[in-house]
Each structure stands twice: as structure tokens, then as C-alpha cells.
């Protein structure tokens, strides 16, 4: 009965206690268990079958039942303990909540008591300090009143003393007193509504005005506008008057300075009038010598009369520069036809020297806007003249006259640069025209020297090197650029740039392109038999060794010109004004030198290509159908290799300084030679099986030579560039595949056509027609083959062009190398 009741209780519990999957998952995370009884999907049948898998295991049924009952009793005890423990939880929680509420009420009462006590304390402090604040305010007002009364007393007494000293011209005492009165008067700005204060302020202004008028009159008396200076020299009264002028209106100071400088430079305007001989450019030194004497005379006589902060010596020099600039501009406009380039450069040189002297002597603080300049770049160890330090330019010119030499560049922070020399800028066209003429003569001399000396000889230091005239041209360019930048950084620099562009193009045309050897078309009547003889193969060469060296030398020179022209453009942009930078553009000239480089490389390629043409012609005319056995490489291959070994080492040695262009030569030659070789292969018809094997051997030999072309004949083995190797492998592999297709039997036709499509990946019927011609098939057989070829071509993808040529997947490099190894084994067996 007990067991039946337990089972009924379990069934009822199962129907009542149904947990959701989320709750069941949470229980499993909190109480992880591997016991099957704890699983939500517990199956009693499976569990019993697990306990009693066989009939023999039923013998232990009593033990199992006892264990389960024991487990049930333990679970009951645990549940009972937990339920009893939860009976007092609610009561304990309510008690804890009540205690917390009582504690909060007590805390709130204490806070309120503290706040009340703080308010009482604050009120008590205010009552205690009320009287102290009143005393502080009284003390502050009393102090202010006393100070104001003292200032008023000082102001009243100072104004009286100032008026008395002004009448007596006691400028020494007035200078200190006036400054003090002005400072005291500043304290009474907020009291100007009081009549007495306003009256004192008006008296101070009247005294200042009277002092200004009086001081100007004293200076006019001492330094009259007409007549000579006062013989007694400066007086102490005037020195003190200058101190007073510092405190007065700045216009008084400017008027004094203006009067003194006008009187001091009046003699200069008379001596160097426009109609005087000394006013012309050839005697410009006298102007600067005169001002030097005047400055020395001023410092000796009047140096202590003016305050140091007035910088009167510098002001006189600056005013002299402004006057000189205007006067020189007038003279040059009047006598513009008499200006010669040497005279102009002489005047500019002396003027820039004088401006440099001013920069050493003065700071430029009196100038309205001092102009700064960029610091020169540090020198670099290079043959490029535009990467060298510009002050070294004086060391470059040896035989030129001193008048045409530019001085060292101005100091980078010379504020006086252009203060006088700016007047020469409108006349710099004379200098530009002179440089145009000089550069034209220089180019003509380069042409004459090249013709007289002849091209560089092979085996000498000049062979393949940069032409000396190139360096001379850019050194002269640098000298002109530095010289012109000292004269002006505006439009004359743009005009000079145009001249540079003109003669860069002329140098490229007359010296470089004009001296490139001309390739001749005649082949000298060579026969096929002579071409196959190695000892006569050299007759096919178009250029001599000296001509090859000349082409390499012109190429190297063009590369040097290209790089140096770029540097020239950068330097010109540094020298010219920022607003004119966009007008400096030498891209066209750089393109011209690039064209010379391309033409030189093309000539070298054509020469070697033409030397190989007779051998390829001999190959196409050999009777390949009658070849009986495969031997060593054919004579035409030997002839081609001989020409390559003759030309390439010479070109490589002469282009050692321009390795990238030698690589370009190799790539261009390969791109020209391989298609030509394949075209001549198609002309070899008909070809027997043995003849095709011989051609395959020859192709492999040529491929090996072409892969070693960059380092052929060199003691230093250098790996060829990957781009070049890729071109050779791709082109020569196609030639090998053509021969392999020719070697394949044409029966059955379907296999032959599929093999062709697989090996050559060429959907052009014309190429397939050439293969059939090489095999010597009849026209009737070729027609059926072509029809089958068109049928077997794979269908082009949608959207592709409907042309005759289709693209196929090319064989991988691993497949190519595997085929080449098989081919080598076949050739070895034949041999």
C-alpha cells in the first residue's frame, strides 16, 4: 500500500510540476548533475533497461530498490529541512525592514539638528563681523581719498612747474617731469567731470602742444631747410629736446626726424642730379662712398644728440636708399639705350654689396616690412650642379670677366635686399637677351667641339660616359640662375626659364639626337652560305664598336640631362616668387630627353636585331624536310649567339651607370626578336619529324642564351630581372609549343586539333593554317582540318568579342618545365 501511494504521489507531482525550458536550463547551470534522474526528459523505461540490461541482472533487483528508497528518503529529509528553514524567513525580513526604517528616522533627525545649529552659527558670525566690515570700508575709502589728494597735489604742482620750465626751455627737467605728469593724469580720467580736474588736463595738453611747437622751432633754427648746418654742432638743449619729444605726440618725433634727414641728405640730391656725370651707373660707387662718409660724419657730430632707440643712423641710410632707388630709376629711364649688360651687372653688383653692408651694420628695425628669405640647402656630394651649395659658384667661372661674375648669395635674413636693387628689375631684359646670346654661342661651340674631337672611342674613359658639354651647360645654367635670383625673383626669372627651355631643346636636338648614328638598310649583298659561316657572321653588324659607344654615351647623357633638368625645375621654383611657381614647368624638356633615351635604346635594339636577320633568313631557307638526324645546334643559332656575345657586353659595359636602361634594352630586344623568330619558324616548311626535333633543339639553345642575355660575357653572374625572364619564358615557350604541334602526328585529326588547342591556346585559323603548311599537308587535307578546327573551338563566353582569336588557359610554369624536361630527354636519346 505504501508503494502504491508513493507512485500515485509521483504521478500527481509530475502533472502539477511542469517547468519551462528557461527555468530548467537555469537549474542545470546552478546545480549541474550527471544523474539521469535529474534530467528533464527522464524516461523510466530506458533507465530500468540501463539498470537491468539482461535477465540475469534481475537477480540484483532488491539491492537496486533498496538504494533507490534510500535516495528517496535522503531527498525527503533535504526537502523537509529546506521547507522548515524557510518558515522564519518572512518574519526575519519584516523585522529587519522595520529596524532600517527606525535608523533612517533617527539619522534624519540628527541631520536636521546639525543644520539648525549651522544656521545659528552663521547668524552669530554675521553679527560679530558687521562692525569689522564697516571699519574696512571706511579704511579703504580714506586711503583712496588720501592717494587722490596726493595725486591732485602732485598734478597741480607739476603743471605749474611744467609751464615754467617750458618757458625757460629747461628740456632736461621737462622730460622727466612731463612723463610723471602724464602718468598722474591717467589716474583722473574718471574724474574729468570735475571742472578743476578738467582745467588741469587742458593745461597739460596746452603745455604739450607748446613744447612740440617750441622744439620744432628750435630744430628748424639749428638745421634750417635752406643753408648750411649750424657750425657749433649739436647742443645739449637739442639732446634734451629729443627726450621730451619721446613723451610728446609721435608726430613731433617723426617731424624732427624728417627735418633732420631732409637737411642731412639735401647735399646728395644736388651732387647726384640726373644731369650730372656722377649720376650714371658707371660711377655708382661714388653714391655709396658719399653715404658712408655722411654716416661717419653723423656719428661723430650728432651720434649723442638723438636717443639710441631712434636708430637715426639706420634711418638716414634707409632714406638714402629710397632716394637712390628713385633717382637711379629716373636716370635709367632717360638713358635706357646706353645700358649694356656689363654696366648693368656692375651697378647691380655694387648695389647688392652695399645692401649686404647695410645688413651687417643695421638690424632693419626701421623698415616697414622686412623680407626674409629661405635658408640655402646643405650641399650634397653629387655631380649635379643644382645639388651643390650655391656660394661655391664663384669657384666655377675661371675666365669670365669679374663684371659677369655673380657675387655670393645674399644672407638669408638680409632685410635690405632689394631696397635699392629693385630699380634694376625693369631693365633686366638686357641681361636676359645677353644670356640668350651667350647660350646660343655655347651650344654652337659644343657642336663644333664634338665635330672636331669626334665621338667617344671604345676602350677609353669617354666611351659610354656622359658628354662633358652636358655638365658645362648645366653649370652655366646654375650660374645664370643664381645671378638672376640675386637681381630679381619675379618676371625676369620666368624669362630666364624660357631661355633655359629653348636651349635644353636645342641641346637635345643638336648635340644628342643630331649625333646619333643613322642605321643603313643595305646588307652588303650577303649570301645564305656566307651567313652560315661563323667567321663571316660579323659582316651583318650595322654599327661599329665606336658607334655603339657613342649611342650609349648619348643615352647616358640624356639620362643625366633628364635628372638634372628635374633638379633645375625644383631650384627655379625655390628661387622664384610663390605667385609665379606655377609658371615654372620643364616637363616638355624632360619629355624630349626621354625621347632621346627611347631612340637610343631603339637604335641599339635595331642594330642587334638587324645583325640577327640574315641568320633567321638562312634558317627559313634551309631544307628542313631533308634533315636526316639531330645534331648539335645549327649554324644560324651559332651566328645569332655570336652577334649577341659581340654586342651585348659592349652595351652593358657602356651602360654600367644606367642599369635600368640596359634592362630596357634587353626587354625591347627580346620583344622584337622572339616574334620575328616565330615568324621565321612559320616560313620553315615543310618540316620533317627530324627537322622539327632539330629546330626544337635550336629553340631551346636560343632560349637559354636569351635567359642569360643580361649577364652574357660577364665575369660577375647577376640574376636577370623577373620581368625580363617572364617575357623570355613566355615567348620561347610558344615557339617550343609550335614545334611540338608540328612534331605530333596529324592522324587522327580530332586528336591533332585538340592537342593544338591545348598546347598553343590560339583560336586564330591563320596560325593553324601556318602549322598545317609546316607539316606539309595537302590543300584538301588542310581544308578538312580547318573545318574540324572551327568545330572543335570552345564556345566563347557571353559578352566576349566575336573575333577569330580566342583566349585559353595557358599552361602553368610547372607544366612547361615538365614538358621541357621530357623534350631534353628525347633529344638526348636521339643524340
mmCIF file of N, CA and C in Angstrom, residues 251-359:
data_model
loop_
_atom_site.group_PDB
_atom_site.id
_atom_site.type_symbol
_atom_site.label_atom_id
_atom_site.label_comp_id
_atom_site.label_asym_id
_atom_site.label_seq_id
_atom_site.Cartn_x
_atom_site.Cartn_y
_atom_site.Cartn_z
ATOM 1 N N UNK A 251 53.924 112.257 -33.702
ATOM 2 C CA UNK A 251 54.114 113.067 -34.908
ATOM 3 C C UNK A 251 55.236 114.091 -34.737
ATOM 4 N N UNK A 252 55.442 114.557 -33.505
ATOM 5 C CA UNK A 252 56.539 115.504 -33.261
ATOM 6 C C UNK A 252 57.888 114.823 -33.531
ATOM 7 N N UNK A 253 58.003 113.602 -33.034
ATOM 8 C CA UNK A 253 59.245 112.843 -33.255
ATOM 9 C C UNK A 253 59.470 112.609 -34.750
ATOM 10 N N UNK A 254 58.415 112.215 -35.484
ATOM 11 C CA UNK A 254 58.560 111.951 -36.910
ATOM 12 C C UNK A 254 58.924 113.226 -37.670
ATOM 13 N N UNK A 255 58.369 114.355 -37.221
ATOM 14 C CA UNK A 255 58.693 115.621 -37.895
ATOM 15 C C UNK A 255 60.150 116.006 -37.667
ATOM 16 N N UNK A 256 60.622 115.783 -36.462
ATOM 17 C CA UNK A 256 62.046 116.086 -36.183
ATOM 18 C C UNK A 256 62.949 115.223 -37.054
ATOM 19 N N UNK A 257 62.637 113.921 -37.101
ATOM 20 C CA UNK A 257 63.467 113.000 -37.896
ATOM 21 C C UNK A 257 63.420 113.390 -39.367
ATOM 22 N N UNK A 258 62.225 113.713 -39.843
ATOM 23 C CA UNK A 258 62.080 114.060 -41.250
ATOM 24 C C UNK A 258 62.865 115.319 -41.594
ATOM 25 N N UNK A 259 62.786 116.363 -40.725
ATOM 26 C CA UNK A 259 63.517 117.601 -40.978
ATOM 27 C C UNK A 259 65.022 117.353 -40.991
ATOM 28 N N UNK A 260 65.487 116.545 -40.035
ATOM 29 C CA UNK A 260 66.930 116.327 -39.939
ATOM 30 C C UNK A 260 67.443 115.554 -41.167
ATOM 31 N N UNK A 261 66.706 114.505 -41.557
ATOM 32 C CA UNK A 261 67.183 113.701 -42.697
ATOM 33 C C UNK A 261 67.111 114.507 -43.987
ATOM 34 N N UNK A 262 66.074 115.343 -44.143
ATOM 35 C CA UNK A 262 65.973 116.163 -45.354
ATOM 36 C C UNK A 262 67.135 117.136 -45.442
ATOM 37 N N UNK A 263 67.481 117.711 -44.297
ATOM 38 C CA UNK A 263 68.610 118.631 -44.308
ATOM 39 C C UNK A 263 69.932 117.896 -44.519
ATOM 40 N N UNK A 264 70.032 116.691 -43.930
ATOM 41 C CA UNK A 264 71.286 115.944 -43.996
ATOM 42 C C UNK A 264 71.541 115.388 -45.392
ATOM 43 N N UNK A 265 70.474 115.088 -46.166
ATOM 44 C CA UNK A 265 70.632 114.488 -47.498
ATOM 45 C C UNK A 265 70.404 115.488 -48.613
ATOM 46 N N UNK A 266 70.228 116.752 -48.261
ATOM 47 C CA UNK A 266 70.000 117.758 -49.309
ATOM 48 C C UNK A 266 71.210 117.879 -50.227
ATOM 49 N N UNK A 267 72.393 117.766 -49.673
ATOM 50 C CA UNK A 267 73.611 117.850 -50.485
ATOM 51 C C UNK A 267 73.659 116.720 -51.518
ATOM 52 N N UNK A 268 73.163 115.512 -51.133
ATOM 53 C CA UNK A 268 73.199 114.351 -52.027
ATOM 54 C C UNK A 268 72.367 114.604 -53.283
ATOM 55 N N UNK A 269 71.204 115.213 -53.098
ATOM 56 C CA UNK A 269 70.339 115.475 -54.240
ATOM 57 C C UNK A 269 70.967 116.470 -55.205
ATOM 58 N N UNK A 270 71.784 117.392 -54.678
ATOM 59 C CA UNK A 270 72.443 118.381 -55.541
ATOM 60 C C UNK A 270 73.617 117.753 -56.277
ATOM 61 N N UNK A 271 74.426 116.969 -55.562
ATOM 62 C CA UNK A 271 75.639 116.392 -56.172
ATOM 63 C C UNK A 271 75.307 115.374 -57.257
ATOM 64 N N UNK A 272 74.238 114.577 -57.046
ATOM 65 C CA UNK A 272 73.940 113.479 -57.970
ATOM 66 C C UNK A 272 72.637 113.734 -58.715
ATOM 67 N N UNK A 273 72.501 114.972 -59.206
ATOM 68 C CA UNK A 273 71.339 115.278 -60.031
ATOM 69 C C UNK A 273 71.384 114.461 -61.319
ATOM 70 N N UNK A 274 70.233 114.340 -61.939
ATOM 71 C CA UNK A 274 70.114 113.482 -63.115
ATOM 72 C C UNK A 274 71.020 113.915 -64.253
ATOM 73 N N UNK A 275 71.303 115.216 -64.353
ATOM 74 C CA UNK A 275 72.131 115.719 -65.453
ATOM 75 C C UNK A 275 73.619 115.702 -65.140
ATOM 76 N N UNK A 276 74.011 115.212 -63.995
ATOM 77 C CA UNK A 276 75.430 115.159 -63.623
ATOM 78 C C UNK A 276 76.063 113.859 -64.115
ATOM 79 N N UNK A 277 77.364 113.928 -64.420
ATOM 80 C CA UNK A 277 78.071 112.723 -64.888
ATOM 81 C C UNK A 277 78.140 111.651 -63.807
ATOM 82 N N UNK A 278 78.285 112.086 -62.564
ATOM 83 C CA UNK A 278 78.415 111.100 -61.482
ATOM 84 C C UNK A 278 77.102 110.365 -61.215
ATOM 85 N N UNK A 279 76.009 110.797 -61.844
ATOM 86 C CA UNK A 279 74.721 110.154 -61.614
ATOM 87 C C UNK A 279 74.567 108.869 -62.426
ATOM 88 N N UNK A 280 75.447 108.628 -63.438
ATOM 89 C CA UNK A 280 75.294 107.452 -64.298
ATOM 90 C C UNK A 280 75.809 106.193 -63.583
ATOM 91 N N UNK A 281 75.461 105.028 -64.145
ATOM 92 C CA UNK A 281 75.719 103.747 -63.486
ATOM 93 C C UNK A 281 77.199 103.452 -63.334
ATOM 94 N N UNK A 282 78.018 103.947 -64.240
ATOM 95 C CA UNK A 282 79.446 103.622 -64.153
ATOM 96 C C UNK A 282 80.115 104.270 -62.946
ATOM 97 N N UNK A 283 79.472 105.281 -62.355
ATOM 98 C CA UNK A 283 80.031 105.941 -61.167
ATOM 99 C C UNK A 283 79.117 105.728 -59.950
ATOM 100 N N UNK A 284 78.451 104.612 -59.937
ATOM 101 C CA UNK A 284 77.521 104.343 -58.837
ATOM 102 C C UNK A 284 78.259 104.165 -57.519
ATOM 103 N N UNK A 285 79.529 103.778 -57.587
ATOM 104 C CA UNK A 285 80.319 103.627 -56.359
ATOM 105 C C UNK A 285 80.385 104.926 -55.568
ATOM 106 N N UNK A 286 80.392 106.070 -56.301
ATOM 107 C CA UNK A 286 80.532 107.355 -55.611
ATOM 108 C C UNK A 286 79.313 107.648 -54.719
ATOM 109 N N UNK A 287 78.148 107.187 -55.158
ATOM 110 C CA UNK A 287 76.961 107.374 -54.329
ATOM 111 C C UNK A 287 77.142 106.675 -52.975
ATOM 112 N N UNK A 288 77.585 105.436 -53.010
ATOM 113 C CA UNK A 288 77.711 104.663 -51.779
ATOM 114 C C UNK A 288 78.887 105.148 -50.933
ATOM 115 N N UNK A 289 79.925 105.649 -51.612
ATOM 116 C CA UNK A 289 81.047 106.216 -50.844
ATOM 117 C C UNK A 289 80.601 107.493 -50.125
ATOM 118 N N UNK A 290 79.739 108.272 -50.800
ATOM 119 C CA UNK A 290 79.262 109.517 -50.183
ATOM 120 C C UNK A 290 78.450 109.215 -48.921
ATOM 121 N N UNK A 291 77.532 108.271 -48.975
ATOM 122 C CA UNK A 291 76.698 107.989 -47.805
ATOM 123 C C UNK A 291 77.536 107.399 -46.667
ATOM 124 N N UNK A 292 78.561 106.650 -47.006
ATOM 125 C CA UNK A 292 79.435 106.125 -45.948
ATOM 126 C C UNK A 292 80.109 107.269 -45.199
ATOM 127 N N UNK A 293 80.574 108.258 -45.965
ATOM 128 C CA UNK A 293 81.212 109.412 -45.301
ATOM 129 C C UNK A 293 80.199 110.179 -44.469
ATOM 130 N N UNK A 294 78.995 110.335 -44.997
ATOM 131 C CA UNK A 294 77.979 111.070 -44.262
ATOM 132 C C UNK A 294 77.595 110.367 -42.958
ATOM 133 N N UNK A 295 77.506 109.030 -43.002
ATOM 134 C CA UNK A 295 77.161 108.289 -41.792
ATOM 135 C C UNK A 295 78.263 108.413 -40.747
ATOM 136 N N UNK A 296 79.523 108.383 -41.189
ATOM 137 C CA UNK A 296 80.628 108.569 -40.243
ATOM 138 C C UNK A 296 80.589 109.976 -39.648
ATOM 139 N N UNK A 297 80.294 110.960 -40.519
ATOM 140 C CA UNK A 297 80.221 112.341 -40.050
ATOM 141 C C UNK A 297 79.074 112.521 -39.059
ATOM 142 N N UNK A 298 77.937 111.869 -39.337
ATOM 143 C CA UNK A 298 76.797 111.963 -38.429
ATOM 144 C C UNK A 298 77.139 111.366 -37.068
ATOM 145 N N UNK A 299 77.709 110.172 -37.042
ATOM 146 C CA UNK A 299 78.011 109.521 -35.770
ATOM 147 C C UNK A 299 79.026 110.322 -34.966
ATOM 148 N N UNK A 300 79.897 111.022 -35.664
ATOM 149 C CA UNK A 300 80.901 111.811 -34.952
ATOM 150 C C UNK A 300 80.295 113.084 -34.368
ATOM 151 N N UNK A 301 79.391 113.731 -35.094
ATOM 152 C CA UNK A 301 78.868 115.020 -34.670
ATOM 153 C C UNK A 301 77.541 114.914 -33.919
ATOM 154 N N UNK A 302 76.666 114.059 -34.412
ATOM 155 C CA UNK A 302 75.303 114.047 -33.888
ATOM 156 C C UNK A 302 74.916 112.721 -33.245
ATOM 157 N N UNK A 303 75.870 111.811 -33.111
ATOM 158 C CA UNK A 303 75.546 110.487 -32.602
ATOM 159 C C UNK A 303 74.908 110.510 -31.228
ATOM 160 N N UNK A 304 75.326 111.492 -30.360
ATOM 161 C CA UNK A 304 74.813 111.536 -28.995
ATOM 162 C C UNK A 304 73.609 112.460 -28.842
ATOM 163 N N UNK A 305 73.237 113.130 -29.935
ATOM 164 C CA UNK A 305 72.144 114.085 -29.812
ATOM 165 C C UNK A 305 70.788 113.358 -29.801
ATOM 166 N N UNK A 306 70.665 112.345 -30.603
ATOM 167 C CA UNK A 306 69.398 111.615 -30.686
ATOM 168 C C UNK A 306 69.460 110.358 -29.819
ATOM 169 N N UNK A 307 68.353 109.978 -29.207
ATOM 170 C CA UNK A 307 68.339 108.750 -28.399
ATOM 171 C C UNK A 307 68.670 107.521 -29.259
ATOM 172 N N UNK A 308 69.253 106.514 -28.659
ATOM 173 C CA UNK A 308 69.647 105.313 -29.401
ATOM 174 C C UNK A 308 68.448 104.592 -30.001
ATOM 175 N N UNK A 309 67.329 104.632 -29.279
ATOM 176 C CA UNK A 309 66.169 103.885 -29.779
ATOM 177 C C UNK A 309 65.578 104.509 -31.043
ATOM 178 N N UNK A 310 66.015 105.755 -31.387
ATOM 179 C CA UNK A 310 65.542 106.349 -32.629
ATOM 180 C C UNK A 310 66.228 105.736 -33.851
ATOM 181 N N UNK A 311 67.383 105.109 -33.678
ATOM 182 C CA UNK A 311 68.126 104.454 -34.777
ATOM 183 C C UNK A 311 68.312 105.424 -35.938
ATOM 184 N N UNK A 312 68.813 106.629 -35.621
ATOM 185 C CA UNK A 312 68.913 107.651 -36.652
ATOM 186 C C UNK A 312 69.888 107.267 -37.755
ATOM 187 N N UNK A 313 70.983 106.590 -37.420
ATOM 188 C CA UNK A 313 71.948 106.210 -38.458
ATOM 189 C C UNK A 313 71.279 105.296 -39.483
ATOM 190 N N UNK A 314 70.523 104.322 -38.979
ATOM 191 C CA UNK A 314 69.826 103.419 -39.908
ATOM 192 C C UNK A 314 68.757 104.165 -40.691
ATOM 193 N N UNK A 315 68.062 105.109 -40.048
ATOM 194 C CA UNK A 315 67.019 105.855 -40.753
ATOM 195 C C UNK A 315 67.618 106.676 -41.898
ATOM 196 N N UNK A 316 68.770 107.265 -41.643
ATOM 197 C CA UNK A 316 69.426 108.043 -42.710
ATOM 198 C C UNK A 316 69.798 107.130 -43.866
ATOM 199 N N UNK A 317 70.362 105.954 -43.538
ATOM 200 C CA UNK A 317 70.750 105.014 -44.590
ATOM 201 C C UNK A 317 69.540 104.541 -45.384
ATOM 202 N N UNK A 318 68.432 104.240 -44.710
ATOM 203 C CA UNK A 318 67.229 103.781 -45.401
ATOM 204 C C UNK A 318 66.663 104.877 -46.291
ATOM 205 N N UNK A 319 66.623 106.118 -45.769
ATOM 206 C CA UNK A 319 66.128 107.227 -46.579
ATOM 207 C C UNK A 319 67.017 107.449 -47.802
ATOM 208 N N UNK A 320 68.320 107.300 -47.617
ATOM 209 C CA UNK A 320 69.254 107.394 -48.751
ATOM 210 C C UNK A 320 68.928 106.324 -49.795
ATOM 211 N N UNK A 321 68.621 105.111 -49.333
ATOM 212 C CA UNK A 321 68.308 104.025 -50.269
ATOM 213 C C UNK A 321 67.040 104.327 -51.058
ATOM 214 N N UNK A 322 66.024 104.865 -50.383
ATOM 215 C CA UNK A 322 64.791 105.201 -51.087
ATOM 216 C C UNK A 322 65.023 106.278 -52.138
ATOM 217 N N UNK A 323 65.782 107.298 -51.773
ATOM 218 C CA UNK A 323 66.084 108.375 -52.730
ATOM 219 C C UNK A 323 66.897 107.832 -53.897
ATOM 220 N N UNK A 324 67.902 107.012 -53.586
ATOM 221 C CA UNK A 324 68.759 106.463 -54.641
ATOM 222 C C UNK A 324 67.957 105.598 -55.593
ATOM 223 N N UNK A 325 67.047 104.815 -55.069
ATOM 224 C CA UNK A 325 66.224 103.955 -55.919
ATOM 225 C C UNK A 325 65.421 104.788 -56.911
ATOM 226 N N UNK A 326 64.818 105.890 -56.430
ATOM 227 C CA UNK A 326 64.025 106.746 -57.311
ATOM 228 C C UNK A 326 64.912 107.438 -58.343
ATOM 229 N N UNK A 327 66.061 107.960 -57.897
ATOM 230 C CA UNK A 327 66.946 108.695 -58.807
ATOM 231 C C UNK A 327 67.527 107.775 -59.882
ATOM 232 N N UNK A 328 67.954 106.579 -59.479
ATOM 233 C CA UNK A 328 68.505 105.640 -60.463
ATOM 234 C C UNK A 328 67.449 105.236 -61.479
ATOM 235 N N UNK A 329 66.206 105.045 -61.009
ATOM 236 C CA UNK A 329 65.138 104.686 -61.941
ATOM 237 C C UNK A 329 64.920 105.794 -62.966
ATOM 238 N N UNK A 330 64.980 107.056 -62.528
ATOM 239 C CA UNK A 330 64.835 108.178 -63.465
ATOM 240 C C UNK A 330 65.957 108.193 -64.489
ATOM 241 N N UNK A 331 67.178 108.033 -64.005
ATOM 242 C CA UNK A 331 68.332 108.091 -64.904
ATOM 243 C C UNK A 331 68.270 106.959 -65.931
ATOM 244 N N UNK A 332 67.920 105.753 -65.474
ATOM 245 C CA UNK A 332 67.896 104.614 -66.404
ATOM 246 C C UNK A 332 66.761 104.738 -67.406
ATOM 247 N N UNK A 333 65.632 105.333 -67.017
ATOM 248 C CA UNK A 333 64.565 105.555 -67.991
ATOM 249 C C UNK A 333 64.995 106.553 -69.060
ATOM 250 N N UNK A 334 65.722 107.569 -68.632
ATOM 251 C CA UNK A 334 66.155 108.599 -69.574
ATOM 252 C C UNK A 334 67.220 108.074 -70.526
ATOM 253 N N UNK A 335 68.134 107.265 -70.045
ATOM 254 C CA UNK A 335 69.277 106.793 -70.853
ATOM 255 C C UNK A 335 69.219 105.272 -71.031
ATOM 256 N N UNK A 336 68.015 104.754 -71.287
ATOM 257 C CA UNK A 336 67.836 103.298 -71.387
ATOM 258 C C UNK A 336 68.667 102.705 -72.522
ATOM 259 N N UNK A 337 68.847 103.440 -73.620
ATOM 260 C CA UNK A 337 69.590 102.910 -74.765
ATOM 261 C C UNK A 337 71.082 102.755 -74.470
ATOM 262 N N UNK A 338 71.583 103.435 -73.464
ATOM 263 C CA UNK A 338 73.008 103.363 -73.143
ATOM 264 C C UNK A 338 73.342 102.209 -72.191
ATOM 265 N N UNK A 339 72.323 101.486 -71.697
ATOM 266 C CA UNK A 339 72.566 100.420 -70.717
ATOM 267 C C UNK A 339 73.094 99.182 -71.429
ATOM 268 N N UNK A 340 74.257 98.736 -71.019
ATOM 269 C CA UNK A 340 74.847 97.498 -71.518
ATOM 270 C C UNK A 340 74.854 96.472 -70.396
ATOM 271 N N UNK A 341 74.990 95.198 -70.789
ATOM 272 C CA UNK A 341 74.871 94.146 -69.795
ATOM 273 C C UNK A 341 75.990 94.223 -68.760
ATOM 274 N N UNK A 342 77.221 94.534 -69.199
ATOM 275 C CA UNK A 342 78.321 94.613 -68.231
ATOM 276 C C UNK A 342 78.123 95.789 -67.283
ATOM 277 N N UNK A 343 77.653 96.914 -67.833
ATOM 278 C CA UNK A 343 77.412 98.089 -66.991
ATOM 279 C C UNK A 343 76.288 97.792 -66.001
ATOM 280 N N UNK A 344 75.249 97.118 -66.465
ATOM 281 C CA UNK A 344 74.120 96.792 -65.598
ATOM 282 C C UNK A 344 74.557 95.840 -64.473
ATOM 283 N N UNK A 345 75.328 94.827 -64.836
ATOM 284 C CA UNK A 345 75.788 93.878 -63.824
ATOM 285 C C UNK A 345 76.743 94.539 -62.837
ATOM 286 N N UNK A 346 77.560 95.477 -63.347
ATOM 287 C CA UNK A 346 78.459 96.212 -62.458
ATOM 288 C C UNK A 346 77.663 96.999 -61.420
ATOM 289 N N UNK A 347 76.636 97.702 -61.886
ATOM 290 C CA UNK A 347 75.824 98.508 -60.968
ATOM 291 C C UNK A 347 75.078 97.614 -59.972
ATOM 292 N N UNK A 348 74.556 96.501 -60.462
ATOM 293 C CA UNK A 348 73.821 95.594 -59.566
ATOM 294 C C UNK A 348 74.758 94.983 -58.543
ATOM 295 N N UNK A 349 75.952 94.632 -58.992
ATOM 296 C CA UNK A 349 76.916 94.032 -58.066
ATOM 297 C C UNK A 349 77.283 95.002 -56.952
ATOM 298 N N UNK A 350 77.577 96.249 -57.322
ATOM 299 C CA UNK A 350 77.948 97.227 -56.310
ATOM 300 C C UNK A 350 76.760 97.528 -55.380
ATOM 301 N N UNK A 351 75.560 97.525 -55.958
ATOM 302 C CA UNK A 351 74.376 97.811 -55.143
ATOM 303 C C UNK A 351 74.097 96.680 -54.152
ATOM 304 N N UNK A 352 74.178 95.452 -54.619
ATOM 305 C CA UNK A 352 73.936 94.318 -53.713
ATOM 306 C C UNK A 352 75.023 94.239 -52.648
ATOM 307 N N UNK A 353 76.255 94.634 -53.010
ATOM 308 C CA UNK A 353 77.313 94.684 -51.993
ATOM 309 C C UNK A 353 76.980 95.712 -50.913
ATOM 310 N N UNK A 354 76.459 96.852 -51.352
ATOM 311 C CA UNK A 354 76.084 97.888 -50.399
ATOM 312 C C UNK A 354 74.930 97.420 -49.516
ATOM 313 N N UNK A 355 73.944 96.740 -50.101
ATOM 314 C CA UNK A 355 72.829 96.210 -49.305
ATOM 315 C C UNK A 355 73.327 95.172 -48.288
ATOM 316 N N UNK A 356 74.302 94.379 -48.701
ATOM 317 C CA UNK A 356 74.877 93.434 -47.748
ATOM 318 C C UNK A 356 75.609 94.135 -46.623
ATOM 319 N N UNK A 357 76.285 95.230 -46.941
ATOM 320 C CA UNK A 357 76.973 96.013 -45.914
ATOM 321 C C UNK A 357 75.972 96.604 -44.922
ATOM 322 N N UNK A 358 74.838 97.075 -45.424
ATOM 323 C CA UNK A 358 73.801 97.597 -44.533
ATOM 324 C C UNK A 358 73.284 96.495 -43.604
ATOM 325 N N UNK A 359 73.125 95.274 -44.151
ATOM 326 C CA UNK A 359 72.619 94.176 -43.323
ATOM 327 C C UNK A 359 73.601 93.831 -42.210
#
